[in-house]
Amino acid sequence: MTDAAGAWFDRAAGIMAATPDAVDSAQLAKLLARHYGLEGQITLLASEIERTADVALPDERQLILKTSSWDGAADSFAFQSTTLAALHGAPGIHVPAVLPTLEGDLMFEDGGVRGYLQTRLTGEALHQLAPSAARGRQIGAAVGALSRALAEVSAPGAQRPVLWNIACWPRLMQFAEDLPDGPVRPLVHTAMEDHLHRTLPLLAQVPWQITHNDPSPHNMLQTPHGIGFIDFGDGGYSPRLQDLAIASSHFVSDPALPLGGAEHLIAGYARVQPLTGPECQLLVGLIRARQAAMILINHWRARLFPAEAAYITKNVARAVRGLQILAPLTPAAAEAAVRAAHDDTLCDRLTG
């Protein structure tokens, strides 16, 4: 890999290793009043890099204020706010709306602090709901609709350094020393080796576009109108397939099924966005690599921030379980299982 790729990775890792801004509610209240002419009850929320706060207005509206003073905040917030604004009003897409500043801008800069304000989606996070085949298909269809909508979006900062971006995955094994002893180590190693030697060389054969890059059960809500998506902070330019792979990686839990339950998401997705042949071939490898990436990055960050370890590693056990279920699959069996889920959907469409 080139020195430029190494420098890009180092910058992305440096961002994730930085301590979040120290900020208090009084400071946020001043920014809210100065740039939006609003006042309300402010509550700080858990977040990795950027500061996220809930804003309860006197008229009972709830908003989310995101702020940061780190160097990459301008690119990150430009990407997030532009992408959300572009998706606003897209048919079947449920995402927060960005509120313009008093000057009519999507974001603000104030003494080195940048930020933007958005509405707060009403709904229940999917990690609080029991999984089912029907819900899996609903999630898959929503991710497919989001992928189609994002294909039309162009946003600044789409290629900024993000450690969760697929471009960083080949270098993540340098975090392996932070993995716990036991069976997780060989599972992660095998998944990353397969990604490096099987998946990576074929990624040029699939469509690339802007993706959400983190449609996890914590970032998807069951709203009154359908599945909604929040937190586009890890989004960027990736294979279109990434969002299906990432969403699916969180729902591999049933060892009685070849793909552990990811079949349901694949079926729902394919109804909206049919997979290409290369996408069918690569999907399970991407799911496993994402699970391995989650385990590596989160154990590394948990060592850096032990006080936040419980929050940081909230999805790790699910990723380990998913890797265990998918590990026995050969590449041929994995592709066949994806095609079976996909073809079942096609049959449903032809006979329904």
Short mmCIF file of N, CA and C in Angstrom, two decimals, residues 228-336:
data_model
loop_
_atom_site.label_atom_id
_atom_site.label_comp_id
_atom_site.label_asym_id
_atom_site.label_seq_id
_atom_site.Cartn_x
_atom_site.Cartn_y
_atom_site.Cartn_z
N GLY A 228 -36.17 4.65 10.08
CA GLY A 228 -35.45 5.91 9.91
C GLY A 228 -33.98 5.73 10.22
N PHE A 229 -33.16 6.65 9.70
CA PHE A 229 -31.70 6.58 9.85
C PHE A 229 -31.18 7.86 10.49
N ILE A 230 -30.29 7.69 11.46
CA ILE A 230 -29.63 8.82 12.10
C ILE A 230 -28.12 8.63 12.03
N ASP A 231 -27.39 9.65 12.41
CA ASP A 231 -25.93 9.63 12.56
C ASP A 231 -25.20 9.21 11.29
N PHE A 232 -25.00 10.17 10.40
CA PHE A 232 -24.27 9.96 9.16
C PHE A 232 -22.79 10.30 9.33
N GLY A 233 -22.30 10.35 10.57
CA GLY A 233 -20.94 10.81 10.83
C GLY A 233 -19.84 9.95 10.28
N ASP A 234 -20.11 8.66 10.03
CA ASP A 234 -19.10 7.78 9.43
C ASP A 234 -19.26 7.65 7.93
N GLY A 235 -20.24 8.34 7.37
CA GLY A 235 -20.55 8.18 5.95
C GLY A 235 -19.45 8.69 5.04
N GLY A 236 -19.50 8.24 3.80
CA GLY A 236 -18.51 8.66 2.82
C GLY A 236 -18.64 7.85 1.55
N TYR A 237 -17.58 7.86 0.77
CA TYR A 237 -17.55 7.19 -0.54
C TYR A 237 -17.10 5.75 -0.34
N SER A 238 -17.95 4.80 -0.70
CA SER A 238 -17.70 3.38 -0.45
C SER A 238 -18.44 2.55 -1.51
N PRO A 239 -18.20 1.25 -1.53
CA PRO A 239 -19.05 0.40 -2.37
C PRO A 239 -20.51 0.55 -1.96
N ARG A 240 -21.40 0.60 -2.94
CA ARG A 240 -22.83 0.69 -2.63
C ARG A 240 -23.26 -0.42 -1.67
N LEU A 241 -22.64 -1.58 -1.82
CA LEU A 241 -22.99 -2.76 -1.03
C LEU A 241 -22.71 -2.59 0.46
N GLN A 242 -21.88 -1.61 0.81
CA GLN A 242 -21.46 -1.46 2.20
C GLN A 242 -22.62 -1.35 3.18
N ASP A 243 -23.62 -0.56 2.85
CA ASP A 243 -24.70 -0.35 3.82
C ASP A 243 -25.48 -1.64 4.07
N LEU A 244 -25.69 -2.45 3.03
CA LEU A 244 -26.33 -3.75 3.26
C LEU A 244 -25.43 -4.65 4.08
N ALA A 245 -24.14 -4.66 3.78
CA ALA A 245 -23.20 -5.50 4.53
C ALA A 245 -23.15 -5.10 6.00
N ILE A 246 -23.10 -3.81 6.26
CA ILE A 246 -22.99 -3.34 7.64
C ILE A 246 -24.28 -3.62 8.40
N ALA A 247 -25.42 -3.29 7.80
CA ALA A 247 -26.69 -3.58 8.47
C ALA A 247 -26.82 -5.08 8.74
N SER A 248 -26.50 -5.89 7.75
CA SER A 248 -26.61 -7.34 7.90
C SER A 248 -25.69 -7.87 8.99
N SER A 249 -24.52 -7.26 9.13
CA SER A 249 -23.54 -7.76 10.10
C SER A 249 -24.08 -7.75 11.53
N HIS A 250 -25.06 -6.90 11.79
CA HIS A 250 -25.63 -6.79 13.14
C HIS A 250 -26.77 -7.78 13.39
N PHE A 251 -27.19 -8.48 12.35
CA PHE A 251 -28.35 -9.37 12.50
C PHE A 251 -28.01 -10.82 12.17
N VAL A 252 -26.74 -11.18 12.28
CA VAL A 252 -26.32 -12.57 12.12
C VAL A 252 -26.35 -13.20 13.51
N SER A 253 -27.44 -13.87 13.83
CA SER A 253 -27.62 -14.35 15.21
C SER A 253 -28.22 -15.75 15.30
N ASP A 254 -28.73 -16.28 14.21
CA ASP A 254 -29.43 -17.57 14.24
C ASP A 254 -28.57 -18.65 13.57
N PRO A 255 -27.93 -19.52 14.34
CA PRO A 255 -27.05 -20.54 13.74
C PRO A 255 -27.80 -21.57 12.91
N ALA A 256 -29.12 -21.59 12.98
CA ALA A 256 -29.89 -22.54 12.19
C ALA A 256 -30.03 -22.11 10.73
N LEU A 257 -29.69 -20.86 10.43
CA LEU A 257 -29.78 -20.33 9.07
C LEU A 257 -28.38 -20.18 8.49
N PRO A 258 -28.20 -20.42 7.19
CA PRO A 258 -26.86 -20.33 6.60
C PRO A 258 -26.16 -19.00 6.84
N LEU A 259 -26.92 -17.90 6.76
CA LEU A 259 -26.35 -16.57 6.97
C LEU A 259 -26.80 -15.97 8.31
N GLY A 260 -27.31 -16.80 9.19
CA GLY A 260 -27.62 -16.37 10.54
C GLY A 260 -28.77 -15.40 10.68
N GLY A 261 -29.53 -15.19 9.62
CA GLY A 261 -30.62 -14.22 9.65
C GLY A 261 -30.41 -13.05 8.72
N ALA A 262 -29.19 -12.90 8.20
CA ALA A 262 -28.93 -11.84 7.22
C ALA A 262 -29.76 -12.06 5.96
N GLU A 263 -30.21 -13.31 5.75
CA GLU A 263 -31.05 -13.61 4.59
C GLU A 263 -32.24 -12.66 4.49
N HIS A 264 -32.83 -12.33 5.64
CA HIS A 264 -34.04 -11.50 5.64
C HIS A 264 -33.72 -10.09 5.14
N LEU A 265 -32.59 -9.54 5.57
CA LEU A 265 -32.21 -8.21 5.10
C LEU A 265 -31.89 -8.23 3.62
N ILE A 266 -31.19 -9.27 3.18
CA ILE A 266 -30.84 -9.38 1.76
C ILE A 266 -32.11 -9.44 0.91
N ALA A 267 -33.09 -10.22 1.35
CA ALA A 267 -34.34 -10.34 0.60
C ALA A 267 -35.06 -9.00 0.52
N GLY A 268 -35.13 -8.28 1.64
CA GLY A 268 -35.78 -6.98 1.62
C GLY A 268 -35.05 -5.97 0.75
N TYR A 269 -33.73 -5.97 0.85
CA TYR A 269 -32.90 -5.05 0.06
C TYR A 269 -33.10 -5.31 -1.43
N ALA A 270 -33.07 -6.60 -1.82
CA ALA A 270 -33.14 -6.95 -3.23
C ALA A 270 -34.46 -6.56 -3.88
N ARG A 271 -35.50 -6.43 -3.08
CA ARG A 271 -36.78 -5.96 -3.62
C ARG A 271 -36.68 -4.53 -4.14
N VAL A 272 -35.79 -3.77 -3.54
CA VAL A 272 -35.65 -2.35 -3.87
C VAL A 272 -34.43 -2.11 -4.75
N GLN A 273 -33.34 -2.79 -4.42
CA GLN A 273 -32.07 -2.60 -5.12
C GLN A 273 -31.45 -3.97 -5.40
N PRO A 274 -31.80 -4.59 -6.54
CA PRO A 274 -31.25 -5.92 -6.85
C PRO A 274 -29.72 -5.90 -6.86
N LEU A 275 -29.13 -7.00 -6.41
CA LEU A 275 -27.68 -7.12 -6.35
C LEU A 275 -27.12 -7.55 -7.71
N THR A 276 -25.95 -7.07 -8.03
CA THR A 276 -25.23 -7.54 -9.20
C THR A 276 -24.54 -8.86 -8.86
N GLY A 277 -24.05 -9.57 -9.88
CA GLY A 277 -23.32 -10.81 -9.65
C GLY A 277 -22.13 -10.63 -8.73
N PRO A 278 -21.24 -9.66 -9.00
CA PRO A 278 -20.11 -9.44 -8.09
C PRO A 278 -20.54 -9.08 -6.67
N GLU A 279 -21.65 -8.35 -6.53
CA GLU A 279 -22.12 -8.02 -5.18
C GLU A 279 -22.55 -9.29 -4.43
N CYS A 280 -23.22 -10.21 -5.13
CA CYS A 280 -23.57 -11.48 -4.49
C CYS A 280 -22.32 -12.24 -4.06
N GLN A 281 -21.29 -12.16 -4.86
CA GLN A 281 -20.05 -12.87 -4.57
C GLN A 281 -19.33 -12.28 -3.36
N LEU A 282 -19.39 -10.96 -3.19
CA LEU A 282 -18.58 -10.28 -2.18
C LEU A 282 -19.30 -10.00 -0.87
N LEU A 283 -20.62 -10.12 -0.84
CA LEU A 283 -21.37 -9.63 0.31
C LEU A 283 -20.94 -10.27 1.63
N VAL A 284 -20.87 -11.59 1.70
CA VAL A 284 -20.55 -12.23 2.98
C VAL A 284 -19.14 -11.88 3.42
N GLY A 285 -18.21 -11.78 2.49
CA GLY A 285 -16.86 -11.34 2.85
C GLY A 285 -16.86 -9.96 3.47
N LEU A 286 -17.68 -9.06 2.93
CA LEU A 286 -17.77 -7.71 3.50
C LEU A 286 -18.44 -7.73 4.87
N ILE A 287 -19.45 -8.58 5.04
CA ILE A 287 -20.09 -8.70 6.36
C ILE A 287 -19.07 -9.14 7.39
N ARG A 288 -18.30 -10.18 7.08
CA ARG A 288 -17.32 -10.71 8.03
C ARG A 288 -16.21 -9.69 8.30
N ALA A 289 -15.77 -9.00 7.26
CA ALA A 289 -14.72 -8.00 7.45
C ALA A 289 -15.21 -6.85 8.32
N ARG A 290 -16.46 -6.45 8.14
CA ARG A 290 -17.01 -5.38 8.98
C ARG A 290 -17.12 -5.84 10.43
N GLN A 291 -17.54 -7.07 10.65
CA GLN A 291 -17.59 -7.59 12.02
C GLN A 291 -16.20 -7.59 12.65
N ALA A 292 -15.20 -8.01 11.87
CA ALA A 292 -13.83 -8.02 12.38
C ALA A 292 -13.34 -6.60 12.63
N ALA A 293 -13.67 -5.67 11.73
CA ALA A 293 -13.27 -4.27 11.92
C ALA A 293 -13.87 -3.70 13.19
N MET A 294 -15.13 -4.02 13.45
CA MET A 294 -15.78 -3.53 14.67
C MET A 294 -15.07 -4.04 15.91
N ILE A 295 -14.72 -5.31 15.91
CA ILE A 295 -14.04 -5.90 17.06
C ILE A 295 -12.67 -5.25 17.26
N LEU A 296 -11.92 -5.08 16.19
CA LEU A 296 -10.58 -4.50 16.29
C LEU A 296 -10.62 -3.05 16.75
N ILE A 297 -11.41 -2.23 16.08
CA ILE A 297 -11.44 -0.80 16.39
C ILE A 297 -11.96 -0.56 17.80
N ASN A 298 -13.00 -1.27 18.18
CA ASN A 298 -13.61 -1.00 19.49
C ASN A 298 -12.77 -1.51 20.65
N HIS A 299 -12.07 -2.62 20.49
CA HIS A 299 -11.16 -3.05 21.56
C HIS A 299 -9.98 -2.08 21.68
N TRP A 300 -9.50 -1.58 20.56
CA TRP A 300 -8.42 -0.57 20.58
C TRP A 300 -8.88 0.70 21.28
N ARG A 301 -10.06 1.18 20.94
CA ARG A 301 -10.56 2.41 21.55
C ARG A 301 -10.93 2.20 23.02
N ALA A 302 -11.39 1.01 23.37
CA ALA A 302 -11.70 0.73 24.77
C ALA A 302 -10.45 0.80 25.64
N ARG A 303 -9.30 0.41 25.08
CA ARG A 303 -8.05 0.54 25.83
C ARG A 303 -7.68 2.02 25.98
N LEU A 304 -7.91 2.81 24.95
CA LEU A 304 -7.58 4.23 25.01
C LEU A 304 -8.49 4.99 25.97
N PHE A 305 -9.75 4.58 26.04
CA PHE A 305 -10.75 5.29 26.85
C PHE A 305 -11.47 4.29 27.77
N PRO A 306 -10.78 3.78 28.78
CA PRO A 306 -11.38 2.73 29.63
C PRO A 306 -12.66 3.17 30.32
N ALA A 307 -12.79 4.44 30.63
CA ALA A 307 -14.02 4.90 31.30
C ALA A 307 -15.23 4.80 30.38
N GLU A 308 -14.99 4.80 29.07
CA GLU A 308 -16.09 4.72 28.10
C GLU A 308 -16.18 3.34 27.47
N ALA A 309 -15.49 2.36 28.02
CA ALA A 309 -15.38 1.04 27.39
C ALA A 309 -16.74 0.39 27.16
N ALA A 310 -17.64 0.51 28.11
CA ALA A 310 -18.95 -0.14 27.97
C ALA A 310 -19.70 0.42 26.77
N TYR A 311 -19.65 1.75 26.59
CA TYR A 311 -20.33 2.37 25.45
C TYR A 311 -19.63 1.99 24.14
N ILE A 312 -18.31 2.03 24.14
CA ILE A 312 -17.54 1.77 22.93
C ILE A 312 -17.75 0.34 22.43
N THR A 313 -17.82 -0.62 23.34
CA THR A 313 -17.88 -2.03 22.95
C THR A 313 -19.31 -2.59 22.94
N LYS A 314 -20.30 -1.72 22.86
CA LYS A 314 -21.69 -2.17 22.98
C LYS A 314 -22.10 -3.16 21.90
N ASN A 315 -21.45 -3.12 20.74
CA ASN A 315 -21.83 -4.01 19.64
C ASN A 315 -20.85 -5.16 19.43
N VAL A 316 -19.82 -5.26 20.26
CA VAL A 316 -18.75 -6.24 20.01
C VAL A 316 -19.24 -7.67 20.16
N ALA A 317 -20.00 -7.97 21.21
CA ALA A 317 -20.46 -9.35 21.42
C ALA A 317 -21.29 -9.83 20.23
N ARG A 318 -22.11 -8.95 19.68
CA ARG A 318 -22.92 -9.30 18.51
C ARG A 318 -22.02 -9.61 17.32
N ALA A 319 -20.96 -8.83 17.15
CA ALA A 319 -20.04 -9.06 16.03
C ALA A 319 -19.30 -10.38 16.17
N VAL A 320 -18.88 -10.70 17.38
CA VAL A 320 -18.19 -11.98 17.62
C VAL A 320 -19.12 -13.14 17.31
N ARG A 321 -20.35 -13.06 17.79
CA ARG A 321 -21.32 -14.12 17.52
C ARG A 321 -21.56 -14.27 16.03
N GLY A 322 -21.64 -13.16 15.32
CA GLY A 322 -21.84 -13.23 13.88
C GLY A 322 -20.69 -13.89 13.17
N LEU A 323 -19.47 -13.56 13.55
CA LEU A 323 -18.30 -14.19 12.95
C LEU A 323 -18.30 -15.69 13.20
N GLN A 324 -18.68 -16.10 14.39
CA GLN A 324 -18.72 -17.53 14.71
C GLN A 324 -19.72 -18.27 13.82
N ILE A 325 -20.84 -17.65 13.54
CA ILE A 325 -21.87 -18.29 12.72
C ILE A 325 -21.43 -18.38 11.26
N LEU A 326 -20.79 -17.33 10.75
CA LEU A 326 -20.41 -17.29 9.34
C LEU A 326 -19.10 -18.00 9.03
N ALA A 327 -18.29 -18.25 10.05
CA ALA A 327 -16.96 -18.81 9.84
C ALA A 327 -16.95 -20.12 9.05
N PRO A 328 -17.88 -21.05 9.25
CA PRO A 328 -17.81 -22.33 8.52
C PRO A 328 -18.10 -22.23 7.03
N LEU A 329 -18.65 -21.13 6.55
CA LEU A 329 -19.05 -21.01 5.15
C LEU A 329 -17.84 -20.91 4.23
N THR A 330 -17.82 -21.72 3.19
CA THR A 330 -16.84 -21.54 2.12
C THR A 330 -17.30 -20.38 1.25
N PRO A 331 -16.40 -19.79 0.45
CA PRO A 331 -16.84 -18.71 -0.45
C PRO A 331 -17.99 -19.14 -1.36
N ALA A 332 -17.94 -20.37 -1.87
CA ALA A 332 -19.01 -20.84 -2.76
C ALA A 332 -20.33 -20.97 -2.01
N ALA A 333 -20.27 -21.51 -0.79
CA ALA A 333 -21.50 -21.66 0.00
C ALA A 333 -22.07 -20.30 0.40
N ALA A 334 -21.19 -19.36 0.71
CA ALA A 334 -21.64 -18.02 1.08
C ALA A 334 -22.36 -17.35 -0.09
N GLU A 335 -21.76 -17.42 -1.27
CA GLU A 335 -22.39 -16.82 -2.44
C GLU A 335 -23.72 -17.50 -2.76
N ALA A 336 -23.76 -18.82 -2.63
CA ALA A 336 -25.00 -19.55 -2.90
C ALA A 336 -26.11 -19.13 -1.94
#
